[in-house]
Tab-separated table of C-alpha atoms and ligand atoms in Angstrom:
chain	number	residue	atom	x	y	z
A	200	MET	CA	0.246	0.031	-0.114
A	201	LYS	CA	1.365	3.604	-0.946
A	202	THR	CA	1.546	6.042	1.724
A	203	ALA	CA	0.459	9.593	1.030
A	204	LEU	CA	1.047	12.668	3.528
A	205	VAL	CA	-1.419	15.500	3.434
A	206	THR	CA	-0.765	18.559	5.020
A	207	GLY	CA	-4.000	20.828	6.101
A	208	SER	CA	-5.771	17.938	5.967
A	209	SER	CA	-9.037	19.197	7.330
A	210	GLY	CA	-9.040	22.204	5.127
A	211	LEU	CA	-10.918	22.531	1.838
A	212	ILE	CA	-8.070	21.339	-0.340
A	213	GLY	CA	-6.392	19.108	1.615
A	214	SER	CA	-9.409	16.967	2.784
A	215	GLU	CA	-10.724	16.600	-0.622
A	216	ALA	CA	-6.886	15.253	-0.931
A	217	VAL	CA	-7.878	12.606	1.661
A	218	ALA	CA	-10.948	11.489	-0.030
A	219	PHE	CA	-9.702	11.202	-2.956
A	220	LEU	CA	-6.498	9.426	-2.129
A	221	ASP	CA	-7.902	6.924	0.427
A	222	GLU	CA	-10.220	5.957	-2.189
A	223	ARG	CA	-7.411	5.094	-4.529
A	224	GLY	CA	-6.147	2.936	-1.939
A	225	PHE	CA	-3.189	5.346	-0.131
A	226	ARG	CA	-2.826	4.893	3.331
A	227	VAL	CA	-3.089	9.027	3.979
A	228	ILE	CA	-1.654	10.997	6.946
A	229	GLY	CA	-3.752	14.234	7.783
A	230	LEU	CA	-1.028	16.559	9.490
A	231	ASP	CA	-3.483	19.579	10.530
A	232	ASN	CA	-3.867	21.494	14.018
A	233	ASN	CA	-7.170	23.459	13.038
A	234	MET	CA	-4.780	26.593	12.870
A	235	ARG	CA	-7.563	27.479	10.438
A	236	ARG	CA	-9.881	28.305	13.920
A	237	ASP	CA	-7.260	30.130	15.860
A	238	PHE	CA	-6.679	32.231	12.461
A	239	PHE	CA	-10.453	32.759	11.641
A	240	GLY	CA	-12.609	32.152	14.498
A	241	PRO	CA	-15.568	29.620	15.036
A	242	ASP	CA	-16.276	30.303	11.248
A	243	GLY	CA	-12.879	28.303	10.325
A	244	ASP	CA	-13.214	26.085	12.521
A	245	THR	CA	-12.396	22.642	10.271
A	246	THR	CA	-12.893	19.829	13.391
A	247	TRP	CA	-16.903	18.986	11.482
A	248	ASN	CA	-14.971	18.723	8.053
A	249	LEU	CA	-12.373	16.369	10.342
A	250	GLN	CA	-15.074	14.142	11.667
A	251	ARG	CA	-16.862	13.819	8.247
A	252	LEU	CA	-13.424	12.603	6.830
A	253	THR	CA	-13.267	9.963	9.755
A	254	LYS	CA	-16.049	8.638	9.042
A	255	ALA	CA	-15.534	8.244	5.205
A	256	THR	CA	-12.311	6.754	5.368
A	257	SER	CA	-10.829	3.462	5.246
A	258	HIS	CA	-6.950	4.366	5.948
A	259	PHE	CA	-7.034	7.940	6.931
A	260	GLU	CA	-4.775	8.249	9.949
A	261	PRO	CA	-5.425	12.240	10.879
A	262	ARG	CA	-2.521	14.022	13.131
A	263	ASP	CA	-2.465	16.843	15.070
A	264	VAL	CA	0.384	18.377	14.243
A	265	ASP	CA	1.792	21.889	13.600
A	266	VAL	CA	4.020	22.005	10.209
A	267	ARG	CA	6.394	24.806	11.865
A	268	ASP	CA	7.312	21.827	14.270
A	269	ARG	CA	10.317	20.557	12.624
A	270	ASP	CA	11.870	17.683	14.825
A	271	THR	CA	7.771	16.110	14.654
A	272	ILE	CA	7.987	17.107	10.844
A	273	LEU	CA	11.557	15.750	10.112
A	274	ARG	CA	10.820	12.721	12.515
A	275	SER	CA	7.477	11.646	10.697
A	276	PHE	CA	9.058	11.933	7.402
A	277	ALA	CA	12.003	9.513	8.766
A	278	GLU	CA	9.314	7.431	9.798
A	279	GLU	CA	6.495	6.928	7.121
A	280	ARG	CA	8.528	7.810	4.015
A	281	PRO	CA	5.549	8.566	2.256
A	282	ASP	CA	5.224	7.903	-1.714
A	283	LEU	CA	3.614	11.543	-2.291
A	284	VAL	CA	3.366	14.694	-0.343
A	285	VAL	CA	0.969	16.973	-0.819
A	286	HIS	CA	1.167	20.254	1.073
A	287	CYS	CA	-2.025	21.941	1.853
A	288	ALA	CA	-1.341	23.513	5.248
A	289	ALA	CA	-1.522	27.254	5.655
A	290	GLN	CA	-2.387	30.678	6.448
A	291	PRO	CA	-4.909	31.344	3.305
A	292	SER	CA	-5.833	35.293	3.637
A	293	HIS	CA	-3.664	37.926	2.782
A	294	ASP	CA	-6.005	40.638	4.973
A	295	LEU	CA	-5.052	38.475	7.960
A	296	ALA	CA	-1.434	38.225	7.165
A	297	ALA	CA	-0.897	42.143	8.128
A	298	SER	CA	-1.918	41.693	11.815
A	299	ARG	CA	-0.197	38.220	12.395
A	300	PRO	CA	2.295	38.513	10.402
A	301	PHE	CA	5.114	36.351	12.331
A	302	ASP	CA	2.760	33.565	12.283
A	303	ASP	CA	1.952	34.182	8.443
A	304	PHE	CA	5.319	33.551	7.108
A	305	GLU	CA	6.151	30.737	9.755
A	306	VAL	CA	3.102	28.779	8.537
A	307	ASN	CA	3.721	29.314	4.915
A	308	ALA	CA	7.142	29.772	4.376
A	309	VAL	CA	9.123	28.053	7.478
A	310	GLY	CA	6.304	24.865	7.296
A	311	THR	CA	7.094	24.176	3.751
A	312	LEU	CA	11.205	24.692	4.476
A	313	ASN	CA	10.527	21.509	7.050
A	314	LEU	CA	8.460	19.521	4.937
A	315	LEU	CA	10.854	20.199	1.895
A	316	GLU	CA	13.805	19.135	4.100
A	317	GLY	CA	11.975	16.411	6.013
A	318	ALA	CA	11.121	15.046	1.745
A	319	ARG	CA	14.613	15.708	0.962
A	320	GLN	CA	16.197	13.610	4.024
A	321	SER	CA	13.646	10.237	3.393
A	322	CYS	CA	11.938	10.800	0.172
A	323	PRO	CA	13.804	12.523	-2.336
A	324	GLU	CA	11.890	10.315	-5.286
A	325	SER	CA	8.206	10.960	-3.764
A	326	PRO	CA	6.505	13.675	-5.871
A	327	PHE	CA	6.121	16.766	-3.604
A	328	VAL	CA	2.902	19.043	-4.620
A	329	PHE	CA	2.804	22.499	-3.230
A	330	LEU	CA	-0.570	24.254	-3.253
A	331	SER	CA	0.703	27.770	-4.152
A	332	THR	CA	-1.170	31.110	-5.489
A	333	ASN	CA	-1.765	33.688	-7.717
A	334	LYS	CA	-0.950	36.152	-5.136
A	335	VAL	CA	2.379	35.662	-6.022
A	336	TYR	CA	2.200	37.566	-8.874
A	337	GLY	CA	1.162	39.964	-6.611
A	338	ASP	CA	-0.546	43.644	-7.946
A	339	ALA	CA	0.966	42.891	-11.648
A	340	PRO	CA	-2.162	41.548	-12.989
A	341	ASN	CA	-3.922	44.543	-11.928
A	342	GLU	CA	-1.752	46.611	-14.613
A	343	LEU	CA	-2.979	44.886	-17.364
A	344	GLU	CA	-5.007	47.322	-19.439
A	345	LEU	CA	-9.070	46.329	-18.648
A	346	VAL	CA	-12.623	47.021	-19.696
A	347	GLU	CA	-15.866	47.684	-17.651
A	348	LEU	CA	-18.404	45.379	-18.729
A	349	GLU	CA	-22.093	46.086	-17.253
A	350	THR	CA	-21.167	43.444	-14.102
A	351	ARG	CA	-17.687	42.818	-14.211
A	352	TYR	CA	-13.859	43.573	-15.541
A	353	ASP	CA	-12.347	42.308	-18.651
A	354	TYR	CA	-8.744	42.060	-20.020
A	355	ALA	CA	-8.873	44.355	-23.046
A	356	ASP	CA	-5.817	43.017	-24.922
A	357	PRO	CA	-6.914	40.133	-26.735
A	358	ALA	CA	-3.640	38.082	-25.937
A	359	TYR	CA	-5.123	37.725	-22.436
A	360	ALA	CA	-8.206	36.114	-23.766
A	361	ASP	CA	-7.582	32.635	-22.201
A	362	GLY	CA	-5.947	34.482	-18.907
A	363	ILE	CA	-2.595	34.750	-17.239
A	364	ASP	CA	-0.284	32.667	-17.795
A	365	GLU	CA	3.294	31.288	-15.805
A	366	SER	CA	5.330	33.820	-17.401
A	367	MET	CA	3.524	37.388	-15.328
A	368	ARG	CA	6.416	38.670	-13.118
A	369	ILE	CA	6.809	37.677	-9.081
A	370	ASP	CA	8.871	40.851	-8.238
A	371	ALA	CA	8.812	44.486	-8.276
A	372	THR	CA	4.821	44.667	-7.262
A	373	MET	CA	3.035	44.499	-3.909
A	374	HIS	CA	1.962	41.364	-2.737
A	375	SER	CA	0.441	41.428	0.440
A	376	LEU	CA	2.462	39.821	3.135
A	377	PHE	CA	0.785	36.596	2.442
A	378	GLY	CA	1.614	36.423	-0.880
A	379	ALA	CA	5.308	37.210	0.237
A	380	SER	CA	5.308	34.411	2.468
A	381	LYS	CA	3.526	31.988	-0.189
A	382	VAL	CA	6.441	33.513	-2.569
A	383	ALA	CA	8.997	32.112	-0.480
A	384	ALA	CA	7.353	28.666	-0.091
A	385	ASP	CA	7.205	28.702	-4.071
A	386	VAL	CA	10.293	29.734	-4.663
A	387	LEU	CA	11.690	27.078	-2.169
A	388	VAL	CA	9.545	24.727	-4.013
A	389	GLN	CA	11.211	25.076	-7.078
A	390	GLU	CA	14.801	25.485	-5.520
A	391	TYR	CA	14.511	21.806	-3.812
A	392	GLY	CA	13.534	20.759	-7.767
A	393	ARG	CA	15.869	22.359	-9.096
A	394	TYR	CA	18.963	21.909	-6.897
A	395	PHE	CA	18.366	18.460	-5.609
A	396	GLY	CA	16.246	17.325	-8.626
A	397	MET	CA	13.545	16.615	-6.495
A	398	PRO	CA	9.759	15.735	-8.429
A	399	THR	CA	8.308	19.027	-6.940
A	400	VAL	CA	5.218	20.906	-8.081
A	401	CYS	CA	3.791	24.479	-7.699
A	402	PHE	CA	0.180	24.940	-8.279
A	403	ARG	CA	-0.559	28.515	-8.358
A	404	GLY	CA	-4.499	28.294	-7.374
A	405	GLY	CA	-6.951	30.889	-8.375
A	406	CYS	CA	-10.449	30.173	-6.510
A	407	LEU	CA	-10.225	26.777	-4.944
A	408	THR	CA	-13.589	26.294	-4.254
A	409	GLY	CA	-16.219	23.346	-2.825
A	410	PRO	CA	-18.565	22.541	-0.536
A	411	HIS	CA	-15.657	21.576	2.123
A	412	HIS	CA	-14.556	24.477	2.923
A	413	SER	CA	-14.925	26.331	6.497
A	414	GLY	CA	-15.965	29.669	4.327
A	415	ALA	CA	-14.604	32.449	6.428
A	416	GLU	CA	-14.589	36.470	5.696
A	417	LEU	CA	-11.175	37.250	4.901
A	418	HIS	CA	-11.310	33.628	2.715
A	419	GLY	CA	-13.133	31.324	0.891
A	420	PHE	CA	-15.231	34.335	-1.260
A	421	LEU	CA	-18.002	31.451	-2.757
A	422	ALA	CA	-18.489	29.005	0.774
A	423	TYR	CA	-18.932	32.389	2.588
A	424	LEU	CA	-21.363	34.273	-0.034
A	425	ALA	CA	-23.749	30.972	0.416
A	426	ARG	CA	-23.097	30.983	4.250
A	427	ALA	CA	-24.430	34.700	4.076
A	428	LEU	CA	-27.323	34.370	2.149
A	429	ARG	CA	-28.130	31.004	4.135
A	430	ASP	CA	-27.575	32.929	7.713
A	431	VAL	CA	-29.588	36.096	6.463
A	432	GLN	CA	-26.226	37.694	6.930
A	433	THR	CA	-24.832	40.973	5.538
A	434	TYR	CA	-22.018	40.296	3.184
A	435	ARG	CA	-19.585	43.107	2.418
A	436	ILE	CA	-17.958	43.919	-1.074
A	437	TYR	CA	-14.948	45.400	-0.581
A	438	GLY	CA	-14.275	48.045	-3.698
A	439	TYR	CA	-14.069	47.879	-7.671
A	440	LYS	CA	-18.044	47.828	-7.681
A	441	GLY	CA	-18.498	43.927	-7.289
A	442	LYS	CA	-17.160	43.830	-10.525
A	443	GLN	CA	-13.497	41.964	-9.664
A	444	VAL	CA	-13.058	38.711	-11.437
A	445	ARG	CA	-12.072	35.058	-9.962
A	446	ASP	CA	-11.873	32.128	-11.793
A	447	ASN	CA	-13.472	28.749	-9.676
A	448	ILE	CA	-12.044	25.414	-9.448
A	449	HIS	CA	-13.670	22.405	-7.339
A	450	SER	CA	-11.238	21.067	-5.160
A	451	TYR	CA	-11.719	17.848	-7.010
A	452	ASP	CA	-10.342	19.077	-10.486
A	453	VAL	CA	-7.134	20.216	-7.869
A	454	CYS	CA	-7.078	16.797	-6.689
A	455	THR	CA	-7.073	15.278	-10.483
A	456	ALA	CA	-4.485	17.467	-11.171
A	457	MET	CA	-2.239	16.354	-8.333
A	458	MET	CA	-2.815	12.902	-9.556
A	459	ALA	CA	-1.646	13.696	-13.114
A	460	PHE	CA	1.500	14.890	-11.165
A	461	TYR	CA	1.995	11.985	-9.459
A	462	GLU	CA	1.637	9.815	-12.533
A	463	ALA	CA	4.306	11.818	-14.149
A	464	PRO	CA	6.027	13.584	-12.194
A	465	ARG	CA	8.404	16.226	-13.583
A	466	VAL	CA	11.466	18.694	-11.902
A	467	ALA	CA	10.495	22.183	-10.252
A	468	ALA	CA	6.862	22.393	-12.216
A	469	VAL	CA	4.903	25.447	-12.095
A	470	TYR	CA	1.515	25.777	-13.138
A	471	ASN	CA	-1.608	28.128	-12.490
A	472	LEU	CA	-4.352	25.980	-11.488
A	473	GLY	CA	-7.636	27.368	-11.639
A	474	GLY	CA	-11.430	27.033	-13.433
A	475	GLY	CA	-10.374	28.962	-16.505
A	476	ARG	CA	-12.698	31.453	-18.614
A	477	ALA	CA	-15.380	29.160	-18.393
A	478	ASN	CA	-15.206	28.906	-14.363
A	479	SER	CA	-14.827	32.872	-14.363
A	480	ILE	CA	-17.077	34.948	-12.431
A	481	SER	CA	-17.456	38.379	-10.609
A	482	VAL	CA	-18.631	38.879	-7.371
A	483	LEU	CA	-22.102	40.623	-8.387
A	484	GLU	CA	-22.389	37.809	-10.835
A	485	ALA	CA	-21.963	35.271	-8.372
A	486	ILE	CA	-24.337	36.905	-5.845
A	487	GLU	CA	-26.720	36.797	-8.609
A	488	GLU	CA	-26.757	33.550	-9.441
A	489	LEU	CA	-26.946	32.434	-5.901
A	490	GLU	CA	-29.561	35.122	-4.521
A	491	GLY	CA	-31.389	32.514	-7.691
A	492	ARG	CA	-30.642	29.306	-6.036
A	493	PHE	CA	-31.526	30.679	-2.500
A	494	GLY	CA	-34.620	32.276	-3.442
A	495	ARG	CA	-33.718	35.543	-1.687
A	496	PRO	CA	-32.095	38.938	-2.013
A	497	LEU	CA	-28.447	38.917	-0.069
A	498	GLN	CA	-27.971	41.542	2.475
A	499	ARG	CA	-25.096	43.572	1.113
A	500	GLU	CA	-22.955	46.428	2.089
A	501	TYR	CA	-20.235	48.307	-0.394
A	502	VAL	CA	-16.937	49.025	0.975
A	503	ASP	CA	-15.606	51.515	-1.146
A	504	GLU	CA	-12.423	50.107	-0.366
A	505	PRO	CA	-10.894	47.302	-2.337
A	506	ARG	CA	-8.733	44.802	-0.093
A	507	ARG	CA	-5.004	45.333	-0.249
A	508	GLY	CA	-3.021	43.266	-2.862
A	509	ASP	CA	-6.953	42.366	-4.548
A	510	HIS	CA	-6.906	41.487	-8.313
A	511	ILE	CA	-9.329	43.341	-10.480
A	512	CYS	CA	-9.386	40.384	-12.762
A	513	TYR	CA	-7.913	37.305	-12.701
A	514	ILE	CA	-8.210	34.267	-14.817
A	515	SER	CA	-5.681	31.668	-14.869
A	516	ASP	CA	-4.256	30.648	-18.566
A	517	LEU	CA	-4.716	26.774	-17.789
A	518	GLY	CA	-1.972	26.175	-21.350
A	519	ARG	CA	1.198	25.093	-19.796
A	520	LEU	CA	-0.873	22.140	-17.290
A	521	HIS	CA	-2.912	20.928	-20.647
A	522	ALA	CA	0.125	21.176	-22.780
A	523	ASP	CA	2.386	18.834	-19.722
A	524	TYR	CA	-0.763	16.893	-19.057
A	525	PRO	CA	-3.369	16.652	-21.749
A	526	GLY	CA	-5.319	14.554	-20.465
A	527	TRP	CA	-6.133	16.705	-17.395
A	528	GLU	CA	-9.490	18.782	-17.477
A	529	VAL	CA	-11.706	20.903	-15.539
A	530	THR	CA	-14.733	18.600	-15.195
A	531	ILE	CA	-17.128	20.662	-12.748
A	532	SER	CA	-18.595	23.773	-14.117
A	533	LEU	CA	-19.103	27.245	-12.535
A	534	ASP	CA	-23.112	25.559	-12.485
A	535	GLU	CA	-22.213	22.763	-10.590
A	536	ILE	CA	-19.866	24.534	-8.023
A	537	LEU	CA	-22.497	27.020	-7.596
A	538	ASP	CA	-25.135	24.089	-6.844
A	539	GLN	CA	-23.470	21.998	-4.279
A	540	LEU	CA	-22.903	25.192	-2.409
A	541	ALA	CA	-26.404	26.119	-2.332
A	542	GLU	CA	-27.373	22.507	-1.071
A	543	LEU	CA	-24.719	22.400	1.403
A	544	ALA	CA	-25.335	25.671	2.569
A	545	ALA	CA	-28.914	24.595	3.288
A	546	PRO	CA	-28.733	22.127	6.175
A	547	ALA	CA	-26.835	23.544	8.945
A	548	THR	CA	-23.939	21.190	8.710
A	549	THR	CA	-20.920	23.932	7.639
B	3	NAD	N1	-8.900	28.469	-0.909
B	3	NAD	C1	-8.538	29.152	-2.184
B	3	NAD	O1	-9.525	29.557	-3.225
B	3	NAD	C2	-6.628	29.361	-2.801
B	3	NAD	C3	-6.624	29.532	-3.674
B	3	NAD	C4	-5.308	29.847	-3.763
B	3	NAD	C5	-4.465	28.815	-3.237
B	3	NAD	N2	-4.775	28.483	-2.018
B	3	NAD	C6	-3.807	27.436	-1.116
B	3	NAD	O2	-3.996	26.137	-1.463
B	3	NAD	C7	-4.381	25.888	0.062
B	3	NAD	C8	-4.882	25.363	0.620
B	3	NAD	O3	-5.990	25.992	0.565
B	3	NAD	P1	-7.450	25.839	1.767
B	3	NAD	O4	-8.492	26.467	0.871
B	3	NAD	O5	-7.680	24.364	1.444
B	3	NAD	O6	-7.227	26.503	3.053
B	3	NAD	P2	-7.768	25.692	4.277
B	3	NAD	O7	-7.798	27.048	5.344
B	3	NAD	O8	-9.161	25.320	3.956
B	3	NAD	O9	-6.869	24.463	4.821
B	3	NAD	C9	-5.724	24.794	5.317
B	3	NAD	C10	-5.355	23.711	6.460
B	3	NAD	O10	-4.039	23.747	6.909
B	3	NAD	C11	-4.452	24.190	8.161
B	3	NAD	N3	-3.144	24.687	8.963
B	3	NAD	C12	-3.019	25.832	8.799
B	3	NAD	N4	-2.022	26.326	9.827
B	3	NAD	C13	-1.539	24.898	10.622
B	3	NAD	C14	-0.263	24.389	10.919
B	3	NAD	N5	0.836	25.549	11.307
B	3	NAD	N6	-0.225	23.299	10.897
B	3	NAD	C15	-1.142	22.497	10.154
B	3	NAD	N7	-1.763	22.659	9.856
B	3	NAD	C16	-2.077	24.334	9.937
B	3	NAD	C17	-5.767	24.990	8.893
B	3	NAD	O11	-6.067	24.209	10.131
B	3	NAD	C18	-6.603	23.873	7.918
B	3	NAD	O12	-7.199	23.010	7.965
B	3	NAD	C19	-2.850	27.101	0.984
B	3	NAD	O13	-1.533	26.493	0.609
B	3	NAD	C20	-3.571	27.970	-0.327
B	3	NAD	O14	-2.713	29.062	0.495
B	3	NAD	C21	-5.857	28.556	-1.601
């Protein structure tokens, strides 16, 4: 039986990875200390997801381990020598990072270094999958010329019809402290590939979403929006008239990309990973879609100041990933994602 080590295993992507790998016959060791609750308060508590996952899986071994705990991480790698590492544990919000800079950097950058070093010492041949973010590009995507449409912004230059590719620069731009700590991790993951020849990949995520998100105001926009509608709470739109665009990918499609890499790994790979244009939506459009599904209007408030480091229009160009892994594609449409969120937001399960 192959062993996979998944960090952030109670979070959105980590939990999907656990279930996905468990179903495919892996023994899965999950590391998560529920730090999302510490970051985001009760909305961020992932205990419900851990409980759900424990029932739904057969070979899942959750462990309450902090990725900052270097000794335990190195020891876990030495004892388990996993065949696959999927690193999803993170402080994921750029807003929060400014108030907790040490925690943000220690979890995102130093935690990643601990895992890379554990892998190098104990299982350097095993594919190492890192969930990076489009925030490594900082504000640079906002420098592209945009057109303002009725409900969204879009790129003015047809060269960007498919979105932003991996040649977008990552320096000389404002990232937020979160983006900066993720850049540090992203570059380290690439370096362990290039310098040590390890099979590492950075998936620079667009908006990763799905029904198992403990959506909080500061992170998890669609899940949080669905919850605001369910609980009749006020949803705050921050700047850009609500016309800011994100491309959304279901956590299942993130896992199939991860699996494609596991089956045919490369060294120091970097891919943008989002839903692409077909799965792109603005905040205003998402509100309208979800209001329709819930059959009631959202209580909303407009804050005339965008979040710092927020992208105005971000669509992931999936060309490089399609070229290297032609069998991979987005299989879950935006409509299905919204349906799932609306269904799951209905009972008080999240
Ligand atoms: N969700 C998105 O829209 C999105 C977009 C781009 C990139 N990403 C990246 O994908 C990865 C997964 O994101 P997600 O949405 O699943 O986040 P999430 O917050 O749902 O999950 C992260 C998990 O990591 C755990 N964690 C946090 N600090 C920890 C620590 N010190 N030790 C052990 N566990 C810890 C949390 O408790 C949580 O369960 C992150 O690296 C994030 O930056 C996410």
